[in-house]
Amino acid sequence: MHVWNRIPCLDTENSEVEYSRSGNTIFGIEKLALDEKVLENIEFKQRQIFELAEKPSVLLIHQSVKDKILSVTPVGCRFFKATEWNSDIVFD
């Protein structure tokens, strides 16, 4: 899935993030928390599907979109709640 909508909304105070030595790149996220103040200032339609700007490999999908995707019984899709997600969850 190609998503070009990126929103910088990582709550760095409440997330547990592993940075590269330079501190410019996020290697892993042990605990993901989103900055709700940032998100509430973005129109709902614009935040139904987006990539986390700080770590573009993290794709966030609103529950209503997830429900529509699941209604067609897709193959090869897994969904995780943002509060339960971490960088290693795909290996579980």
mmCIF file of C-alpha atoms in Angstrom:
data_model
loop_
_atom_site.group_PDB
_atom_site.id
_atom_site.type_symbol
_atom_site.label_atom_id
_atom_site.label_comp_id
_atom_site.label_asym_id
_atom_site.label_seq_id
_atom_site.Cartn_x
_atom_site.Cartn_y
_atom_site.Cartn_z
ATOM 1 C CA MET A 1 0.000 0.000 0.000
ATOM 2 C CA HIS A 2 1.418 3.363 -0.984
ATOM 3 C CA VAL A 3 0.665 6.133 1.469
ATOM 4 C CA TRP A 4 2.039 9.619 0.913
ATOM 5 C CA ASN A 5 0.343 11.256 3.866
ATOM 6 C CA ARG A 6 2.943 11.659 6.621
ATOM 7 C CA ILE A 7 2.117 13.241 9.963
ATOM 8 C CA PRO A 8 4.750 14.140 12.573
ATOM 9 C CA CYS A 9 2.878 13.061 15.701
ATOM 10 C CA LEU A 10 5.209 10.832 17.713
ATOM 11 C CA ASP A 11 4.813 11.622 21.400
ATOM 12 C CA THR A 12 8.492 11.402 22.324
ATOM 13 C CA GLU A 13 7.854 11.853 26.044
ATOM 14 C CA ASN A 14 5.544 8.842 26.281
ATOM 15 C CA SER A 15 7.137 6.620 23.625
ATOM 16 C CA GLU A 16 10.147 4.377 24.097
ATOM 17 C CA VAL A 17 12.365 4.931 21.062
ATOM 18 C CA GLU A 18 15.782 3.595 20.063
ATOM 19 C CA TYR A 19 17.770 6.105 17.996
ATOM 20 C CA SER A 20 20.864 5.676 15.842
ATOM 21 C CA ARG A 21 24.197 6.888 17.209
ATOM 22 C CA SER A 22 23.731 10.200 15.422
ATOM 23 C CA GLY A 23 20.299 10.576 16.985
ATOM 24 C CA ASN A 24 18.760 11.398 13.596
ATOM 25 C CA THR A 25 17.214 8.031 12.759
ATOM 26 C CA ILE A 26 14.803 5.885 14.721
ATOM 27 C CA PHE A 27 15.924 2.250 14.716
ATOM 28 C CA GLY A 28 13.135 0.861 16.821
ATOM 29 C CA ILE A 29 10.087 1.707 18.837
ATOM 30 C CA GLU A 30 9.410 -0.339 21.956
ATOM 31 C CA LYS A 31 6.350 1.665 22.973
ATOM 32 C CA LEU A 32 4.400 3.865 20.557
ATOM 33 C CA ALA A 33 2.464 6.877 21.797
ATOM 34 C CA LEU A 34 0.907 9.480 19.525
ATOM 35 C CA ASP A 35 0.595 13.183 20.246
ATOM 36 C CA GLU A 36 -3.167 13.588 20.359
ATOM 37 C CA LYS A 37 -2.924 17.399 20.394
ATOM 38 C CA VAL A 38 -1.265 17.274 16.971
ATOM 39 C CA LEU A 39 -3.808 14.796 15.614
ATOM 40 C CA GLU A 40 -6.878 16.673 16.822
ATOM 41 C CA ASN A 41 -5.745 19.684 14.773
ATOM 42 C CA ILE A 42 -5.779 17.618 11.572
ATOM 43 C CA GLU A 43 -9.011 16.997 9.721
ATOM 44 C CA PHE A 44 -10.282 13.452 10.346
ATOM 45 C CA LYS A 45 -10.250 12.590 6.642
ATOM 46 C CA GLN A 46 -6.537 13.478 6.489
ATOM 47 C CA ARG A 47 -5.611 11.171 9.375
ATOM 48 C CA GLN A 48 -7.582 8.024 8.558
ATOM 49 C CA ILE A 49 -4.471 6.496 6.958
ATOM 50 C CA PHE A 50 -1.014 7.984 7.379
ATOM 51 C CA GLU A 51 2.610 7.199 7.951
ATOM 52 C CA LEU A 52 4.371 8.340 11.063
ATOM 53 C CA ALA A 53 6.655 11.092 9.721
ATOM 54 C CA GLU A 54 9.344 10.284 12.258
ATOM 55 C CA LYS A 55 9.424 6.621 11.104
ATOM 56 C CA PRO A 56 7.765 6.216 7.668
ATOM 57 C CA SER A 57 7.734 2.416 7.932
ATOM 58 C CA VAL A 58 4.989 2.800 10.562
ATOM 59 C CA LEU A 59 1.582 2.920 8.874
ATOM 60 C CA LEU A 60 -1.356 4.016 11.019
ATOM 61 C CA ILE A 61 -4.914 3.150 10.008
ATOM 62 C CA HIS A 62 -8.090 4.317 11.738
ATOM 63 C CA GLN A 63 -10.400 1.604 13.097
ATOM 64 C CA SER A 64 -13.128 2.489 10.561
ATOM 65 C CA VAL A 65 -10.708 1.894 7.664
ATOM 66 C CA LYS A 66 -9.471 -1.340 9.247
ATOM 67 C CA ASP A 67 -13.069 -2.569 9.490
ATOM 68 C CA LYS A 68 -13.643 -1.873 5.785
ATOM 69 C CA ILE A 69 -10.443 -3.676 4.810
ATOM 70 C CA LEU A 70 -11.369 -6.701 6.929
ATOM 71 C CA SER A 71 -14.871 -6.791 5.428
ATOM 72 C CA VAL A 72 -13.390 -8.119 2.157
ATOM 73 C CA THR A 73 -11.395 -10.848 3.942
ATOM 74 C CA PRO A 74 -7.921 -9.836 2.765
ATOM 75 C CA VAL A 75 -4.995 -12.234 2.760
ATOM 76 C CA GLY A 76 -1.674 -11.228 4.283
ATOM 77 C CA CYS A 77 -2.886 -8.313 6.423
ATOM 78 C CA ARG A 78 -2.270 -8.011 10.138
ATOM 79 C CA PHE A 79 -3.383 -5.152 12.340
ATOM 80 C CA PHE A 80 -2.151 -4.128 15.772
ATOM 81 C CA LYS A 81 -3.414 -1.470 18.148
ATOM 82 C CA ALA A 82 -0.990 1.458 18.323
ATOM 83 C CA THR A 83 -0.794 1.042 22.097
ATOM 84 C CA GLU A 84 0.292 -2.604 21.689
ATOM 85 C CA TRP A 85 2.613 -2.137 18.708
ATOM 86 C CA ASN A 86 6.414 -2.236 18.804
ATOM 87 C CA SER A 87 9.127 -2.678 16.176
ATOM 88 C CA ASP A 88 9.462 -6.409 16.869
ATOM 89 C CA ILE A 89 5.757 -7.352 16.852
ATOM 90 C CA VAL A 90 5.863 -8.582 13.240
ATOM 91 C CA PHE A 91 8.207 -11.374 14.371
ATOM 92 C CA ASP A 92 5.822 -12.653 17.050
#
